[in-house]
Coordinates of C-alpha atoms in Angstrom, one line a residue:
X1 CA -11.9 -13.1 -1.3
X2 CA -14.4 -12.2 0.9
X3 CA -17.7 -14.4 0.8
X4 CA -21.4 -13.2 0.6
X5 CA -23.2 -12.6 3.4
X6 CA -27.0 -13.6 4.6
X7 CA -29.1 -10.7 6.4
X8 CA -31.9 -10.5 8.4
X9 CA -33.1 -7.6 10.7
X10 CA -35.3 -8.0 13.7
X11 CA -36.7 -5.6 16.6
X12 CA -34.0 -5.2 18.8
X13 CA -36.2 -4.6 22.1
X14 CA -33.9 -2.1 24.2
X15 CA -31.4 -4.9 24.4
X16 CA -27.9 -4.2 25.3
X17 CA -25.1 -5.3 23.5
X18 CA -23.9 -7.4 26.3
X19 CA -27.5 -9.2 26.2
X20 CA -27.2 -9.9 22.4
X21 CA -23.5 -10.9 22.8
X22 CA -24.1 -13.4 25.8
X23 CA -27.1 -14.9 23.8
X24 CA -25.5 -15.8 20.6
X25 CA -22.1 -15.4 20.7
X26 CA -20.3 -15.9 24.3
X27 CA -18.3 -19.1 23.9
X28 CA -18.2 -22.3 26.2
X29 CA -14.9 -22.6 26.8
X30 CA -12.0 -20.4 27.7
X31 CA -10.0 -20.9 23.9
X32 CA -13.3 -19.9 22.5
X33 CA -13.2 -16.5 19.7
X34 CA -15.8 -14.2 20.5
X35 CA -15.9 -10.1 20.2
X36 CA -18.0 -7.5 21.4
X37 CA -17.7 -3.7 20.5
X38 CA -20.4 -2.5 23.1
X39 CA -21.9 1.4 23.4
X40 CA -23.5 2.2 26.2
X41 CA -27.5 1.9 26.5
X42 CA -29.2 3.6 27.3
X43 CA -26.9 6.3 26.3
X44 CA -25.7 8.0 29.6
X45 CA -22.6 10.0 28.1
X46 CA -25.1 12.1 26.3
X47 CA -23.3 11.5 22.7
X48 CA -25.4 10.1 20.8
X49 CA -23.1 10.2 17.8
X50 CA -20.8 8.1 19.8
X51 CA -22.6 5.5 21.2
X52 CA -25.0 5.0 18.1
X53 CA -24.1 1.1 17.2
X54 CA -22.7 -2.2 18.9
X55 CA -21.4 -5.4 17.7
X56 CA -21.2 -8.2 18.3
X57 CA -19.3 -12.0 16.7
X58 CA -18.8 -15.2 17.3
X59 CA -16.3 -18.0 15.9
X60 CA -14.1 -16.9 12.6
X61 CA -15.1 -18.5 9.8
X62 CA -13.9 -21.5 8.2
X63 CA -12.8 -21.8 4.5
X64 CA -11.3 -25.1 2.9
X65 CA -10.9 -26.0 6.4
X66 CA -8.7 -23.4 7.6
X67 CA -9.7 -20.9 10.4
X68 CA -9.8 -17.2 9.2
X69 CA -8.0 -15.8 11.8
X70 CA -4.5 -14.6 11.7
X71 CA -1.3 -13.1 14.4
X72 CA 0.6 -11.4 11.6
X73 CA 4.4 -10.9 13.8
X74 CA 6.2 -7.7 13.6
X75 CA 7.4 -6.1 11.0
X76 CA 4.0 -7.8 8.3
X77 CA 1.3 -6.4 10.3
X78 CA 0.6 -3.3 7.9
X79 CA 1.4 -5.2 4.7
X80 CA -1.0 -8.1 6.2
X81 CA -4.2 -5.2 6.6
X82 CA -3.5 -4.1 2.6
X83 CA -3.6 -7.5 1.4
X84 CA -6.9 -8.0 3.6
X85 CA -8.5 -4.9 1.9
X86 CA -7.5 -5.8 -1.6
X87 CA -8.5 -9.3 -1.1
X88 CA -12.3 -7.8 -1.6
X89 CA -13.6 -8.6 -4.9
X90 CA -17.3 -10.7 -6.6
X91 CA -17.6 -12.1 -2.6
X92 CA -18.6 -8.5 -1.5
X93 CA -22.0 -8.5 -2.7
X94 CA -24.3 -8.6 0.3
X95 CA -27.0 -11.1 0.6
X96 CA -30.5 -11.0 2.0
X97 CA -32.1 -14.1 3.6
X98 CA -34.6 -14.3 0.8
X99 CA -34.0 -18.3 0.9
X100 CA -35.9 -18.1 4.6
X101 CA -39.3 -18.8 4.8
X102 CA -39.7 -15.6 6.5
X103 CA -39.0 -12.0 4.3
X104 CA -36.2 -11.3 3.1
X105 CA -34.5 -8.2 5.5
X106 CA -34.5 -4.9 3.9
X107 CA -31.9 -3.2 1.8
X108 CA -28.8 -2.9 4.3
X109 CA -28.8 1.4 5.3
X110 CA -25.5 2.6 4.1
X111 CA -24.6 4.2 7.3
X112 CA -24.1 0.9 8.8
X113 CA -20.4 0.4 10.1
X114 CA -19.7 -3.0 9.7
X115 CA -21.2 -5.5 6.4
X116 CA -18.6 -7.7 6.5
X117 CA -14.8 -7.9 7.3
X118 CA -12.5 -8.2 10.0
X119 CA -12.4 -7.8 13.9
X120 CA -9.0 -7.6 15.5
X121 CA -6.2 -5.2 17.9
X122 CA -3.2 -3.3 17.3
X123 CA -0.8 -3.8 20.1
X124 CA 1.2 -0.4 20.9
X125 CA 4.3 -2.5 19.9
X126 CA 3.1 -1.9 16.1
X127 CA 4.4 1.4 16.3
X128 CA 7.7 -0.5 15.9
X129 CA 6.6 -1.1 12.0
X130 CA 6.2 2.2 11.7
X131 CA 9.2 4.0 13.1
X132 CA 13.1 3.0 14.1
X133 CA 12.9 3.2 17.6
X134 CA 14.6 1.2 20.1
X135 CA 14.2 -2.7 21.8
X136 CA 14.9 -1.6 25.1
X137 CA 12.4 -3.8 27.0
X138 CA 10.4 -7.0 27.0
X139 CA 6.9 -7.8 26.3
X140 CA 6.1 -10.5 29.3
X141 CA 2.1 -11.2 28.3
X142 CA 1.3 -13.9 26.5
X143 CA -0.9 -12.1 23.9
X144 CA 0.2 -11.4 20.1
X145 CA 1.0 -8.0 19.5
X146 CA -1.9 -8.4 16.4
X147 CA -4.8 -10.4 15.7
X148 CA -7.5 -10.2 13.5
X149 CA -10.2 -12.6 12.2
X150 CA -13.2 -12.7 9.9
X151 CA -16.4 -13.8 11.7
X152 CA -18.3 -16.8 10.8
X153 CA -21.7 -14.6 12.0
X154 CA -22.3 -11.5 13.7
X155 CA -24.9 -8.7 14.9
X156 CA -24.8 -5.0 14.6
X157 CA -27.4 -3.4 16.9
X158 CA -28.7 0.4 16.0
X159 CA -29.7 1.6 19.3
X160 CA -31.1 4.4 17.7
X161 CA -33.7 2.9 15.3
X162 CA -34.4 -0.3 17.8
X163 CA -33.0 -2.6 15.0
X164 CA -30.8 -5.7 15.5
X165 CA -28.8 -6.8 11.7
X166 CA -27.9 -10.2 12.1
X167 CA -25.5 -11.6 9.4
X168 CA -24.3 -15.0 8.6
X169 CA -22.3 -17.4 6.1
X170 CA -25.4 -19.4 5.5
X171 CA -29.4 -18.6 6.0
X172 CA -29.2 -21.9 8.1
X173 CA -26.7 -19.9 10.6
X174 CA -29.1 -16.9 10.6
X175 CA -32.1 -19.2 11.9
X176 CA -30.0 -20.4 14.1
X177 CA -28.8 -17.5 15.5
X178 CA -33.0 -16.4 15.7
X179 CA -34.0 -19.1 17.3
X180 CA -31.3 -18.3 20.2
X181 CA -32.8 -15.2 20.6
X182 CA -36.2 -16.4 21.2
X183 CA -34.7 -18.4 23.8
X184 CA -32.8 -15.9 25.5
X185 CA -35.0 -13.4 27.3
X186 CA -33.7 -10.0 28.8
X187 CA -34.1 -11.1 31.7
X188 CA -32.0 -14.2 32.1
X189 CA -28.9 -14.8 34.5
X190 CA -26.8 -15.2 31.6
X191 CA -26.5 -11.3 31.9
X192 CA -26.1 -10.7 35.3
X193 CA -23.3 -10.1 37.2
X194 CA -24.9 -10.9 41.3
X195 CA -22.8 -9.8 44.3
X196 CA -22.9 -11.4 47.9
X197 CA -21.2 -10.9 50.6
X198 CA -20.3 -14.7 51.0
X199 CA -16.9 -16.6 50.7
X200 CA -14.7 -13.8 49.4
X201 CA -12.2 -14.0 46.6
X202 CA -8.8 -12.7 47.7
X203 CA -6.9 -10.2 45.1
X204 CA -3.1 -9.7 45.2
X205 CA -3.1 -6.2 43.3
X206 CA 0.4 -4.9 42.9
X207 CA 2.3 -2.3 40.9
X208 CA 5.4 -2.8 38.7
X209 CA 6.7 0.3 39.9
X210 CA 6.7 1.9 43.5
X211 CA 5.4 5.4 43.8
X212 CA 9.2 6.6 44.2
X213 CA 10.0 5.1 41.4
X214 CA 7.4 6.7 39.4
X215 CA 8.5 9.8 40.6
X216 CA 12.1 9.8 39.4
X217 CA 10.8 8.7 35.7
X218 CA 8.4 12.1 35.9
X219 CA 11.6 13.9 37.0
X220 CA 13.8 12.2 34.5
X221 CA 10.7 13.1 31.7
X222 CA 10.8 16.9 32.5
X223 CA 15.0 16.9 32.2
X224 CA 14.2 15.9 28.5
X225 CA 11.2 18.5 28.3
X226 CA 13.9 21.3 29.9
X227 CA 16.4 20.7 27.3
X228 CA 14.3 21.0 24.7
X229 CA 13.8 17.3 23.6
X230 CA 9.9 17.2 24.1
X231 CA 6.9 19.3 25.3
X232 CA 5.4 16.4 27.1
X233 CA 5.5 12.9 27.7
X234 CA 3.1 10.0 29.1
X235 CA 4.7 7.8 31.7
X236 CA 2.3 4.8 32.3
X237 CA 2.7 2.0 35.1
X238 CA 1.2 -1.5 35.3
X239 CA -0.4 -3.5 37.4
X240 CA -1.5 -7.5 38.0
X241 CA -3.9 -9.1 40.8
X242 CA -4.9 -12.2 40.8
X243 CA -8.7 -13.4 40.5
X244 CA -10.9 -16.3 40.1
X245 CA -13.8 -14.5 37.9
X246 CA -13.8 -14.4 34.0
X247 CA -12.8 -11.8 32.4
X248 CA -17.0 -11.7 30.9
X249 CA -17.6 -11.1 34.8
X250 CA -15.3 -8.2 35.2
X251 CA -16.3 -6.9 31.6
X252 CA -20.1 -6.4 32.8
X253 CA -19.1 -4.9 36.1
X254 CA -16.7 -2.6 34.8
X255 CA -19.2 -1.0 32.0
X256 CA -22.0 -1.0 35.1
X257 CA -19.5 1.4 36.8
X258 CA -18.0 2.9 34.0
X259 CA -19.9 3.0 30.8
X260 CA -17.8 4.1 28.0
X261 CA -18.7 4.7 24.0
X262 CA -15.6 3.0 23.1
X263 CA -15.8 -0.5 25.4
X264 CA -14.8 -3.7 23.9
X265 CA -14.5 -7.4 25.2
X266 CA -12.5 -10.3 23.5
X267 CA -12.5 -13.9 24.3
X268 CA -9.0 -15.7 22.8
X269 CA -7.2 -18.3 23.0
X270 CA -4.4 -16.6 24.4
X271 CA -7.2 -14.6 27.4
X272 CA -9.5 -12.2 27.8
X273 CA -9.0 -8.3 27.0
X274 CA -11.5 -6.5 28.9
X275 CA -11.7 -2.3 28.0
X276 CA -14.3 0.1 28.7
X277 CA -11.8 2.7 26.8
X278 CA -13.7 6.3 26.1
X279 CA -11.3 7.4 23.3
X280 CA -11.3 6.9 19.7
X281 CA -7.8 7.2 17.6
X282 CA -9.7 6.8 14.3
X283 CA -13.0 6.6 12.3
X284 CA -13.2 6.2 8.5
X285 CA -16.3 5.8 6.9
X286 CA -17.2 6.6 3.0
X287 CA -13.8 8.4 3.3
X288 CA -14.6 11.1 6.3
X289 CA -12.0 10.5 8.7
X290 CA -12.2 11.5 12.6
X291 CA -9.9 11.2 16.0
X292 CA -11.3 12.3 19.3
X293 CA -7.9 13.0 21.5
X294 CA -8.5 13.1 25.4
X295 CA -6.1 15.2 27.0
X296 CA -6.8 16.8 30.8
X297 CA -8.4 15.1 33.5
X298 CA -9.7 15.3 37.1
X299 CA -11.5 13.5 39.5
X300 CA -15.5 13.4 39.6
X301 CA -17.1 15.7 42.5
X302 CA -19.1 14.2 45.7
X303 CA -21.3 16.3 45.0
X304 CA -23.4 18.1 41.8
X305 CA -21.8 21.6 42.9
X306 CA -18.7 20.0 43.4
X307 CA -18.4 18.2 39.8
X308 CA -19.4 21.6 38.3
X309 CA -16.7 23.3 40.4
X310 CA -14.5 20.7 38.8
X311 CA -15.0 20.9 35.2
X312 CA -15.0 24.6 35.3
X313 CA -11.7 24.4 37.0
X314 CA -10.5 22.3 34.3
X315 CA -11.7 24.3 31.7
X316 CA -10.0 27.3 33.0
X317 CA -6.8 26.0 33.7
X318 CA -4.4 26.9 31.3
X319 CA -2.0 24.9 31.6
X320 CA -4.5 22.2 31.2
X321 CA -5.7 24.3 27.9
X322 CA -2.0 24.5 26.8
X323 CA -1.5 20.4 27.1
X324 CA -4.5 19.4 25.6
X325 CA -4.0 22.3 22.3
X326 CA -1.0 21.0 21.8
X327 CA -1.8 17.5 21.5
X328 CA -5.0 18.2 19.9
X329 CA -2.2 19.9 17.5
X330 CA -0.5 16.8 16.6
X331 CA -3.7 14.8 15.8
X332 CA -4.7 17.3 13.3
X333 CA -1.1 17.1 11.7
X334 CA -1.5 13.6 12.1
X335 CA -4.6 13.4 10.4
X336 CA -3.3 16.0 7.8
X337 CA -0.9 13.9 6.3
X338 CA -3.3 11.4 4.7
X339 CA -6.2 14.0 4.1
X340 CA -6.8 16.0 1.4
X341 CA -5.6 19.8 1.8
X342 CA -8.3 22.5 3.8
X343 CA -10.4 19.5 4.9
X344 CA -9.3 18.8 8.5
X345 CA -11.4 20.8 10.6
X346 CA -11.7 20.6 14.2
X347 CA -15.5 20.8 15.3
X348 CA -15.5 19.9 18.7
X349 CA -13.1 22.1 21.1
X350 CA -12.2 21.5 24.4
X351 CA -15.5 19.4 25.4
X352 CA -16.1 18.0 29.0
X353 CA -16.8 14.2 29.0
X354 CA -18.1 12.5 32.4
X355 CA -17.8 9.1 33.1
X356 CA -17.8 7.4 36.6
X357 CA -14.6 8.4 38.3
X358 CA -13.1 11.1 36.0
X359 CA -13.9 13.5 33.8
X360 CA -12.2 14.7 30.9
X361 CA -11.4 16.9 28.1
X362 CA -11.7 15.9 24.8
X363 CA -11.8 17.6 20.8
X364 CA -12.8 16.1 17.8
X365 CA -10.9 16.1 14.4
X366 CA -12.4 15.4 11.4
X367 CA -10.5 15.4 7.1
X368 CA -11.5 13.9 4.4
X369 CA -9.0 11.2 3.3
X370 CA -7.1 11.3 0.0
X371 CA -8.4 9.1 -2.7
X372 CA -4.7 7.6 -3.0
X373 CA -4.8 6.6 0.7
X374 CA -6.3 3.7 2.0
X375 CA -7.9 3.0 5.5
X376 CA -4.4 0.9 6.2
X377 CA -2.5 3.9 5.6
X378 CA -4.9 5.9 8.2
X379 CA -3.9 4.0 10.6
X380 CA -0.2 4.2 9.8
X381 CA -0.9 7.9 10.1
X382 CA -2.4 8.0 13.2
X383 CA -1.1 5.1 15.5
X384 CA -0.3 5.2 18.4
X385 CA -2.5 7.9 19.3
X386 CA -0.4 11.0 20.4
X387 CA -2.5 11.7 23.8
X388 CA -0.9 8.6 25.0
X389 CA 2.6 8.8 23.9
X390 CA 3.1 12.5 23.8
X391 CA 4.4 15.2 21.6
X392 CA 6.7 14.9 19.6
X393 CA 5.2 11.4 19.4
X394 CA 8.7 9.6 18.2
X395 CA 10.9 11.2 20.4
X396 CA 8.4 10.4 23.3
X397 CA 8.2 6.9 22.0
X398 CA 11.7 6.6 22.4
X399 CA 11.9 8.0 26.3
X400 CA 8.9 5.6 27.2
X401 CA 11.1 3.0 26.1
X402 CA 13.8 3.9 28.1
X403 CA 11.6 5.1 31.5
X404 CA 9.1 2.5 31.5
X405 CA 9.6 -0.8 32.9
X406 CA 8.4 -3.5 30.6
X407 CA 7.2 -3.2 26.9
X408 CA 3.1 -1.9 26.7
X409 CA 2.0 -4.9 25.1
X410 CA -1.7 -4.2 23.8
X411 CA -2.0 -1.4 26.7
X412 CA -2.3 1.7 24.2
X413 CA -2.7 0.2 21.1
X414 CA -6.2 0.1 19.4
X415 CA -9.0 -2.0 18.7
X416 CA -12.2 -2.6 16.3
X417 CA -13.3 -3.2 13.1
X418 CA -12.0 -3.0 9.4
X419 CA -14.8 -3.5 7.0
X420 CA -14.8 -4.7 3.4
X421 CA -15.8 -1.6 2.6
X422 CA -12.6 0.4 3.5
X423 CA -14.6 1.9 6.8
X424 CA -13.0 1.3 9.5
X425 CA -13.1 2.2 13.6
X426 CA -10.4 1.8 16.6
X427 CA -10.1 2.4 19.9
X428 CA -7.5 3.6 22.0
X429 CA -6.8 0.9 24.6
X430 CA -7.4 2.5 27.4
X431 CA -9.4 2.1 30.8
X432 CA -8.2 -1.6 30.1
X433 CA -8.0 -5.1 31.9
X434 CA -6.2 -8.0 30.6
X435 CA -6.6 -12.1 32.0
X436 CA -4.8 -15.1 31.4
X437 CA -4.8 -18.4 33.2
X438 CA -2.1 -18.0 36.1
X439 CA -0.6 -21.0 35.4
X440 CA 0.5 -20.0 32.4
X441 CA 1.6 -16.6 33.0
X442 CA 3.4 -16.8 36.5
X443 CA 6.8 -16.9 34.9
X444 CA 6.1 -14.1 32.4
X445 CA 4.6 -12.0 35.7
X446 CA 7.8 -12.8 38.0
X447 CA 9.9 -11.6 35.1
X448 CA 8.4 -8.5 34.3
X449 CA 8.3 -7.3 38.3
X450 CA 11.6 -8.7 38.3
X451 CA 12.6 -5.9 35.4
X452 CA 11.8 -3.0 38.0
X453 CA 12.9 -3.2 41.8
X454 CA 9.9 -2.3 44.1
X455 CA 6.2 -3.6 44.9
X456 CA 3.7 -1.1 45.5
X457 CA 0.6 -2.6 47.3
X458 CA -2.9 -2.2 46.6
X459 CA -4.7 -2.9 49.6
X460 CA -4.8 0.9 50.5
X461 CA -7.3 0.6 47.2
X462 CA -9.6 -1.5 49.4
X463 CA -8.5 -5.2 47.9
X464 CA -8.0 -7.8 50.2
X465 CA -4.4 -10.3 50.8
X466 CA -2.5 -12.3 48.2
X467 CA -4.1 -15.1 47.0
X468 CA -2.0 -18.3 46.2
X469 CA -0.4 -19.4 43.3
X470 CA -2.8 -21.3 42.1
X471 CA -5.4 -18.7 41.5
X472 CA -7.4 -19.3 38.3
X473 CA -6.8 -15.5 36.2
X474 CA -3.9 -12.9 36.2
X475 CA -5.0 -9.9 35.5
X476 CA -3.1 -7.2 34.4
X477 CA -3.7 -2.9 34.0
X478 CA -1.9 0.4 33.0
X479 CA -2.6 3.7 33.6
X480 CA -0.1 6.9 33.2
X481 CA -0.4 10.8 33.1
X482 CA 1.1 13.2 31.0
X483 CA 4.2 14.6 32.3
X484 CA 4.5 18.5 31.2
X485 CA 7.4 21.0 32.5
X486 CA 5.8 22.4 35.5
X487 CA 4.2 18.6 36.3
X488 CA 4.6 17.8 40.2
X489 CA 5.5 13.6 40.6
X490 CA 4.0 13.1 43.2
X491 CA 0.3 14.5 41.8
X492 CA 0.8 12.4 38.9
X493 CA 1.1 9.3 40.6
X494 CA -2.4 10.0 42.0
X495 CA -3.6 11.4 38.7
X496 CA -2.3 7.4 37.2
X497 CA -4.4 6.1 40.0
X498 CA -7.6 8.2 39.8
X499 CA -7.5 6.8 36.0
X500 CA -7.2 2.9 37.5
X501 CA -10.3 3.5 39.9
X502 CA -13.0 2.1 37.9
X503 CA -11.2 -1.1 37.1
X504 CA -10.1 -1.7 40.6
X505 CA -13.5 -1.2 41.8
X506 CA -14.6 -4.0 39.7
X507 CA -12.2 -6.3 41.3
X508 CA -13.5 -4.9 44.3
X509 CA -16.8 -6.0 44.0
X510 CA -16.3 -9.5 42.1
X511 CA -14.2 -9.8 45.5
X512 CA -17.4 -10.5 47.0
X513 CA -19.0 -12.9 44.6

């Protein structure tokens, strides 16, 4: 049963989610819990509806001793979300701090997203639960393919109205966590990320699959799309370096050069996932349900002309038009299945979205769901999101399993919040880093290059020689295309690595710390 909660709001003073995280919530050490869900602000992706709220959480509770945190294993991870949700019950009744010397916080606005619940990720190995589809390949990471937790306390930030929701277990956590805000100014080095151009930290950044490798999985991809099997596919490939920054480090630089509506940063005890992802699988709230599918990208312009030139060539292109409709096709059947009949509209078409080293273009969906569905089975609905599997989505499934080298792990799964209420908002995992401590990965990472014959270097990216063994992170990314009948290999291997540019620039510039 889900226990009351103690409010209080307070001016939130243009502060970032970052700020607010690193003040209140950023453990001390590495097997700390800590989550943020961070929009950007000030809002430069010009959707405000995307990039209204933040939040923000600390340690999960604790009740008769027992940490509310859970890894649910295959095959009990949808089951484990119902019994979540109809665990609600008296406990949902939300508190204000009227107990505090100070007045109680006003009445909670109903369009806040999160009062209460749970914080967690979907790895893309879920989709296992819900289709048949082959164990072809390993997961070598050391992170659960789900995990979710209820907060002990946590802030929501309304960047619109300038006011920072702080909730607790007890109105003695919510002085507490006041207090640390009066002692954390904007301005302090906690939320910096300096450079300098001193002692240089050494990367050894390396694909899983060679670029001619890559190449004959495309060409493999478009034999299934020529006999009929599919209409497109997304082929993804991964990549480790090794670092000595945290993964909080990379998080700030990477949403400095990439700032993204949909970013998120998680402190576990298994690492660090670090995502500045711009795409949403799925929003629920007071039963309106919405998926914004990405599908068609290209590189940003030098130049203003140049990026203009761009988009408009993207827009125009039909086969780029043709891809992205017919993804934009599943979602809405997708969506259709849990939503009630004539609802799902789409009422965003073929938008361009900028962000710092691609552009892309993206639809919204929106349906109202059934009253016999719940948020769980939204999420059953629409997981993994079709843009990054491809269409048909289980037959593509099934060829990723076969053409790709190791399992996804949590690359293209989703993550976010599931409130009390039902409400509920995930990401796609996307634009995404991933660290672990070396020393207890190095096997796993030797195994999974092992899976796949060929190294593909990435000092051509501008990262620097191998560092040794005994390096304090792994770090790990994935990026893909779509592969579509008339899709040349070689352009999307470049298309993979224009996505991977904003992370490997961070690396780049934490090289210099």
């Amino acid at each position: 049963m889900t226990k009351p909660w103690h409010w209080r709001s307070l001016p939130l003073e243009n502060r970032t989610g970052a700020e607010i995280f690193a003040a209140l919530f950023l453990p001390t050490t590495p097997s700390g819990i800590a989550t943020l869900l961070e929009s950007p602000y000030p809002n430069p992706t010009k959707q405000p509806q995307l990039s209204r709220y933040s939040i923000c959480a600390g340690a999960p509770r604790i009740v008769d001793g027992v940490p509310q945190m859970w890894t649910p294993q295959l095959g009990k991870v949808f089951p484990f979300l119902e019994e979540l949700l109809q665990s609600r019950g008296v406990g949902e009744q939300i508190l204000n701090s009227s107990s505090s010397p100070l007045p109680p916080a006003p009445c909670l606005p109903p369009n806040l997203p999160f009062t209460g619940g749970w914080l967690g990720w979907l790895g893309y190995d879920v989709a296992w639960e819900i289709e048949q589809l082959p164990f072809a390949k390993s997961d070598t990471l050391p992170f659960p393919v789900a995990f979710w937790y209820e907060p002990e306390s946590y802030a929501v930030l309304d960047h619109v109205e300038q006011i920072l929701w702080i909730a607790g277990s007890d109105i003695n956590d919510v002085d507490r966590l006041k207090i640390l805000l009066e002692e954390k100014k904007s301005g302090d080095s906690l939320y910096q990320v300096t450079a300098s151009q001193d002692q240089p930290i050494s990367f050894a950044p390396e694909f899983f699959t060679s670029q001619s490798d890559y190449e004959t999985s495309v060409n493999r991809a478009k034999k299934y799309i020529q006999a009929g099997d599919i209409f497109q596919a997304n082929l993804s490939l991964r990549f480790a370096a090794s670092t000595n920054a945290s993964g909080w480090s990379i998080y700030q630089t990477l949403q400095k050069i990439n700032p993204s509506p949909f970013a998120s940063y998680w402190q576990t005890p298994w690492g660090e996932v670090v995502s500045c992802s711009p795409e949403r699988l799925v929003l629920l709230q007071n039963q309106q349900a919405q998926t914004r599918p990405i599908a068609g990208t290209r590189s940003r312009g030098t130049t203003p002309e140049q990026d203009n030139q761009l988009a408009q060539e993207l827009l125009s292109n039909t086969k780029e038009q043709a891809e992205h409709i017919m993804l934009l096709d599943l979602e809405r059947n997708d969506l259709g299945r849990v939503c009630e009949w004539g609802t799902v509209k789409v009422d965003e078409l073929l938008t361009i979205e900028r962000y710092s080293h691609v552009m892309h273009l993206v639809s919204n969906v929106k349906g109202t769901l059934k009253s016999d569905q719940s948020a769980v089975d939204l999420i059953r609905a629409m997981f993994p999101g079709g843009t990054i599997t491809g269409c048909p989505k289980v037959r593509c499934m099934e060829i990723i399993e076969e053409l790709e080298p190791v399992r996804r792990s949590l690359f293209y799964g989703s993550c976010g919040y599931l409130d009390w209420r039902g409400n509920l908002d995930l990401n796609i995992l996307i634009r995404t880093l991933l660290l672990a401590p070396a020393s207890s990965v190095e096997g796993q990472r030797a195994e999974g290059r092992g899976q796949k014959a060929g190294k593909e270097s990435l000092t051509q990216h501008g990262l620097n020689a191998p560092l040794p063994l005994t390096a304090l992170n792994t770090v790990w990314g994935q990026v893909g295309a779509g592969i579509v009948a008339d899709s040349d290999p070689e352009k999307e291997w470049y298309e993979s690595l224009h996505k991977a540019q904003a992370q490997l620039a961070a690396l780049k510039i934490l090289n210099y710390q």
